Amino acid sequence: MINEIKISKKDIELIQVELESNKPYEACGVLIGTISGGTAHVEKALPVTNVKRTRTSFELDPKEHYNAWNEAEKSGKEIVGVYHTHPVSSAVPSLWDRETMQNDTSVWLIAGADGMRAYVWGNGIKAVKIIQY
Ligand SMILES: [Zn+2]
């Protein structure tokens, strides 16, 4: 199971900009990179349209999501995680997030009003350590 995620300062800043510029709606995207051992190494954060465009939930545009997956695959990488923002609440998975996470083994990175946290589902919510590089 993944227990830490490495992400560049540049990608963290990009997600912060997405959080601010999509307020009051949630923004979302995918994290592309590689996984080795218990570490997810993010090489690129890629914004994806939130087709729900609400203040409390998100849904990745299916076509953009597929294209991102395809691009990652072609370069020998994978989608190691998904990020989304909580513009007006803390970086804690909502009830909807928890239900959705159960069908997704990747890392969930949430940028909330109080900072960024990451989680993975494994018989419950587990915290994933964020390491900035
Ligand atoms: Zn959420």
PDB file of C-alpha atoms and ligand atoms in Angstrom:
ATOM      1  CA  MET A   1       0.000   0.000   0.000  1.00  0.00           C
ATOM      2  CA  ILE A   2       1.109   3.514  -0.770  1.00  0.00           C
ATOM      3  CA  ASN A   3       2.161   5.442   2.311  1.00  0.00           C
ATOM      4  CA  GLU A   4       3.871   8.483   0.853  1.00  0.00           C
ATOM      5  CA  ILE A   5       3.552  10.715  -2.180  1.00  0.00           C
ATOM      6  CA  LYS A   6       6.331  12.814  -3.638  1.00  0.00           C
ATOM      7  CA  ILE A   7       5.211  15.901  -5.506  1.00  0.00           C
ATOM      8  CA  SER A   8       7.139  18.894  -6.791  1.00  0.00           C
ATOM      9  CA  LYS A   9       6.765  22.411  -5.459  1.00  0.00           C
ATOM     10  CA  LYS A  10       5.662  23.446  -8.948  1.00  0.00           C
ATOM     11  CA  ASP A  11       2.775  20.942  -8.960  1.00  0.00           C
ATOM     12  CA  ILE A  12       1.720  21.921  -5.440  1.00  0.00           C
ATOM     13  CA  GLU A  13       1.600  25.526  -6.597  1.00  0.00           C
ATOM     14  CA  LEU A  14      -0.406  24.552  -9.685  1.00  0.00           C
ATOM     15  CA  ILE A  15      -3.012  22.834  -7.497  1.00  0.00           C
ATOM     16  CA  GLN A  16      -3.171  25.904  -5.234  1.00  0.00           C
ATOM     17  CA  VAL A  17      -3.805  28.100  -8.271  1.00  0.00           C
ATOM     18  CA  GLU A  18      -6.560  25.682  -9.405  1.00  0.00           C
ATOM     19  CA  LEU A  19      -8.110  25.874  -5.935  1.00  0.00           C
ATOM     20  CA  GLU A  20      -8.181  29.669  -6.027  1.00  0.00           C
ATOM     21  CA  SER A  21      -9.221  30.160  -9.636  1.00  0.00           C
ATOM     22  CA  ASN A  22     -12.173  27.726  -9.496  1.00  0.00           C
ATOM     23  CA  LYS A  23     -13.642  29.075  -6.266  1.00  0.00           C
ATOM     24  CA  PRO A  24     -16.345  28.521  -5.100  1.00  0.00           C
ATOM     25  CA  TYR A  25     -16.413  25.294  -7.093  1.00  0.00           C
ATOM     26  CA  GLU A  26     -14.223  22.270  -6.656  1.00  0.00           C
ATOM     27  CA  ALA A  27     -11.384  21.738  -9.122  1.00  0.00           C
ATOM     28  CA  CYS A  28      -9.920  18.339  -9.965  1.00  0.00           C
ATOM     29  CA  GLY A  29      -7.210  16.610 -11.937  1.00  0.00           C
ATOM     30  CA  VAL A  30      -4.932  13.636 -12.170  1.00  0.00           C
ATOM     31  CA  LEU A  31      -1.426  12.967 -10.867  1.00  0.00           C
ATOM     32  CA  ILE A  32       0.794  11.210 -13.366  1.00  0.00           C
ATOM     33  CA  GLY A  33       3.968   9.389 -12.444  1.00  0.00           C
ATOM     34  CA  THR A  34       5.264   6.093 -11.139  1.00  0.00           C
ATOM     35  CA  ILE A  35       4.850   3.925  -8.063  1.00  0.00           C
ATOM     36  CA  SER A  36       7.707   2.088  -6.426  1.00  0.00           C
ATOM     37  CA  GLY A  37       7.453   0.369  -3.081  1.00  0.00           C
ATOM     38  CA  GLY A  38       5.127   2.402  -0.945  1.00  0.00           C
ATOM     39  CA  THR A  39       5.886   5.651  -2.730  1.00  0.00           C
ATOM     40  CA  ALA A  40       3.890   7.390  -5.433  1.00  0.00           C
ATOM     41  CA  HIS A  41       6.179   9.691  -7.358  1.00  0.00           C
ATOM     42  CA  VAL A  42       4.248  12.464  -9.123  1.00  0.00           C
ATOM     43  CA  GLU A  43       5.925  13.839 -12.223  1.00  0.00           C
ATOM     44  CA  LYS A  44       3.031  15.921 -13.418  1.00  0.00           C
ATOM     45  CA  ALA A  45      -0.264  17.259 -12.074  1.00  0.00           C
ATOM     46  CA  LEU A  46      -2.751  17.672 -14.897  1.00  0.00           C
ATOM     47  CA  PRO A  47      -5.979  19.655 -14.417  1.00  0.00           C
ATOM     48  CA  VAL A  48      -9.140  17.941 -15.711  1.00  0.00           C
ATOM     49  CA  THR A  49     -12.525  19.596 -16.164  1.00  0.00           C
ATOM     50  CA  ASN A  50     -14.910  19.021 -13.266  1.00  0.00           C
ATOM     51  CA  VAL A  51     -18.077  18.056 -15.142  1.00  0.00           C
ATOM     52  CA  LYS A  52     -20.152  18.337 -11.964  1.00  0.00           C
ATOM     53  CA  ARG A  53     -18.892  21.797 -11.159  1.00  0.00           C
ATOM     54  CA  THR A  54     -20.368  21.997  -7.704  1.00  0.00           C
ATOM     55  CA  ARG A  55     -19.102  23.334  -4.386  1.00  0.00           C
ATOM     56  CA  THR A  56     -19.093  19.925  -2.742  1.00  0.00           C
ATOM     57  CA  SER A  57     -18.251  17.271  -5.302  1.00  0.00           C
ATOM     58  CA  PHE A  58     -16.386  16.587  -8.489  1.00  0.00           C
ATOM     59  CA  GLU A  59     -16.312  14.236 -11.418  1.00  0.00           C
ATOM     60  CA  LEU A  60     -13.412  14.052 -13.854  1.00  0.00           C
ATOM     61  CA  ASP A  61     -14.430  14.675 -17.455  1.00  0.00           C
ATOM     62  CA  PRO A  62     -14.388  11.073 -18.807  1.00  0.00           C
ATOM     63  CA  LYS A  63     -12.814  11.936 -22.151  1.00  0.00           C
ATOM     64  CA  GLU A  64     -10.017  14.054 -20.618  1.00  0.00           C
ATOM     65  CA  HIS A  65      -9.477  11.384 -17.988  1.00  0.00           C
ATOM     66  CA  TYR A  66      -9.117   8.725 -20.680  1.00  0.00           C
ATOM     67  CA  ASN A  67      -6.730  10.899 -22.710  1.00  0.00           C
ATOM     68  CA  ALA A  68      -4.575  11.497 -19.634  1.00  0.00           C
ATOM     69  CA  TRP A  69      -4.511   7.770 -18.899  1.00  0.00           C
ATOM     70  CA  ASN A  70      -3.580   7.042 -22.508  1.00  0.00           C
ATOM     71  CA  GLU A  71      -0.765   9.616 -22.545  1.00  0.00           C
ATOM     72  CA  ALA A  72       0.621   8.274 -19.275  1.00  0.00           C
ATOM     73  CA  GLU A  73       0.499   4.713 -20.559  1.00  0.00           C
ATOM     74  CA  LYS A  74       2.356   5.647 -23.756  1.00  0.00           C
ATOM     75  CA  SER A  75       5.263   7.045 -21.789  1.00  0.00           C
ATOM     76  CA  GLY A  76       5.436   4.103 -19.392  1.00  0.00           C
ATOM     77  CA  LYS A  77       3.763   5.989 -16.557  1.00  0.00           C
ATOM     78  CA  GLU A  78       0.447   5.739 -14.807  1.00  0.00           C
ATOM     79  CA  ILE A  79      -2.157   7.785 -13.032  1.00  0.00           C
ATOM     80  CA  VAL A  80      -0.911   7.438  -9.467  1.00  0.00           C
ATOM     81  CA  GLY A  81      -3.560   9.637  -7.954  1.00  0.00           C
ATOM     82  CA  VAL A  82      -6.350  12.130  -8.266  1.00  0.00           C
ATOM     83  CA  TYR A  83      -6.424  15.586  -6.739  1.00  0.00           C
ATOM     84  CA  HIS A  84      -9.407  17.775  -5.990  1.00  0.00           C
ATOM     85  CA  THR A  85     -10.047  20.898  -4.016  1.00  0.00           C
ATOM     86  CA  HIS A  86     -12.253  21.814  -1.068  1.00  0.00           C
ATOM     87  CA  PRO A  87     -12.411  25.589  -1.486  1.00  0.00           C
ATOM     88  CA  VAL A  88     -14.546  26.215   1.601  1.00  0.00           C
ATOM     89  CA  SER A  89     -13.843  23.218   3.817  1.00  0.00           C
ATOM     90  CA  SER A  90     -10.879  21.376   5.262  1.00  0.00           C
ATOM     91  CA  ALA A  91      -8.798  18.795   3.418  1.00  0.00           C
ATOM     92  CA  VAL A  92     -10.719  15.857   4.866  1.00  0.00           C
ATOM     93  CA  PRO A  93     -12.595  13.371   2.639  1.00  0.00           C
ATOM     94  CA  SER A  94     -16.315  14.126   2.498  1.00  0.00           C
ATOM     95  CA  LEU A  95     -18.900  11.370   2.730  1.00  0.00           C
ATOM     96  CA  TRP A  96     -19.089  11.356  -1.082  1.00  0.00           C
ATOM     97  CA  ASP A  97     -15.277  11.172  -1.289  1.00  0.00           C
ATOM     98  CA  ARG A  98     -15.200   8.195   1.095  1.00  0.00           C
ATOM     99  CA  GLU A  99     -17.757   6.274  -0.924  1.00  0.00           C
ATOM    100  CA  THR A 100     -15.983   7.000  -4.203  1.00  0.00           C
ATOM    101  CA  MET A 101     -12.531   6.174  -2.812  1.00  0.00           C
ATOM    102  CA  GLN A 102     -13.610   2.615  -2.094  1.00  0.00           C
ATOM    103  CA  ASN A 103     -13.569   1.893  -5.824  1.00  0.00           C
ATOM    104  CA  ASP A 104     -10.272   3.655  -6.462  1.00  0.00           C
ATOM    105  CA  THR A 105      -6.976   2.351  -5.174  1.00  0.00           C
ATOM    106  CA  SER A 106      -4.953   5.433  -6.150  1.00  0.00           C
ATOM    107  CA  VAL A 107      -3.896   8.295  -3.893  1.00  0.00           C
ATOM    108  CA  TRP A 108      -6.437  11.015  -3.196  1.00  0.00           C
ATOM    109  CA  LEU A 109      -4.844  14.378  -2.700  1.00  0.00           C
ATOM    110  CA  ILE A 110      -7.169  17.034  -1.315  1.00  0.00           C
ATOM    111  CA  ALA A 111      -6.319  20.730  -1.309  1.00  0.00           C
ATOM    112  CA  GLY A 112      -8.563  22.282   1.294  1.00  0.00           C
ATOM    113  CA  ALA A 113      -9.012  25.718   2.786  1.00  0.00           C
ATOM    114  CA  ASP A 114      -6.600  24.578   5.529  1.00  0.00           C
ATOM    115  CA  GLY A 115      -3.867  23.035   3.380  1.00  0.00           C
ATOM    116  CA  MET A 116      -3.151  19.854   1.512  1.00  0.00           C
ATOM    117  CA  ARG A 117      -3.511  16.253   2.673  1.00  0.00           C
ATOM    118  CA  ALA A 118      -3.402  12.903   0.932  1.00  0.00           C
ATOM    119  CA  TYR A 119      -5.238   9.648   1.567  1.00  0.00           C
ATOM    120  CA  VAL A 120      -5.613   6.162   0.268  1.00  0.00           C
ATOM    121  CA  TRP A 121      -8.383   3.659   0.831  1.00  0.00           C
ATOM    122  CA  GLY A 122      -7.410   0.369   2.414  1.00  0.00           C
ATOM    123  CA  ASN A 123     -10.118  -1.000   4.652  1.00  0.00           C
ATOM    124  CA  GLY A 124     -10.816   2.550   5.720  1.00  0.00           C
ATOM    125  CA  ILE A 125      -9.163   5.901   5.144  1.00  0.00           C
ATOM    126  CA  LYS A 126      -5.378   5.920   5.544  1.00  0.00           C
ATOM    127  CA  ALA A 127      -3.278   9.059   5.593  1.00  0.00           C
ATOM    128  CA  VAL A 128      -0.498   9.334   3.011  1.00  0.00           C
ATOM    129  CA  LYS A 129       2.518  11.485   3.794  1.00  0.00           C
ATOM    130  CA  ILE A 130       3.152  14.309   1.321  1.00  0.00           C
ATOM    131  CA  ILE A 131       6.812  14.898   0.511  1.00  0.00           C
ATOM    132  CA  GLN A 132       7.568  18.024  -1.468  1.00  0.00           C
ATOM    133  CA  TYR A 133      10.585  17.960  -3.729  1.00  0.00           C
TER     134      TYR A 133
HETATM  135 ZN    ZN B   1     -13.890  16.082  -1.692  1.00  0.00          ZN
END
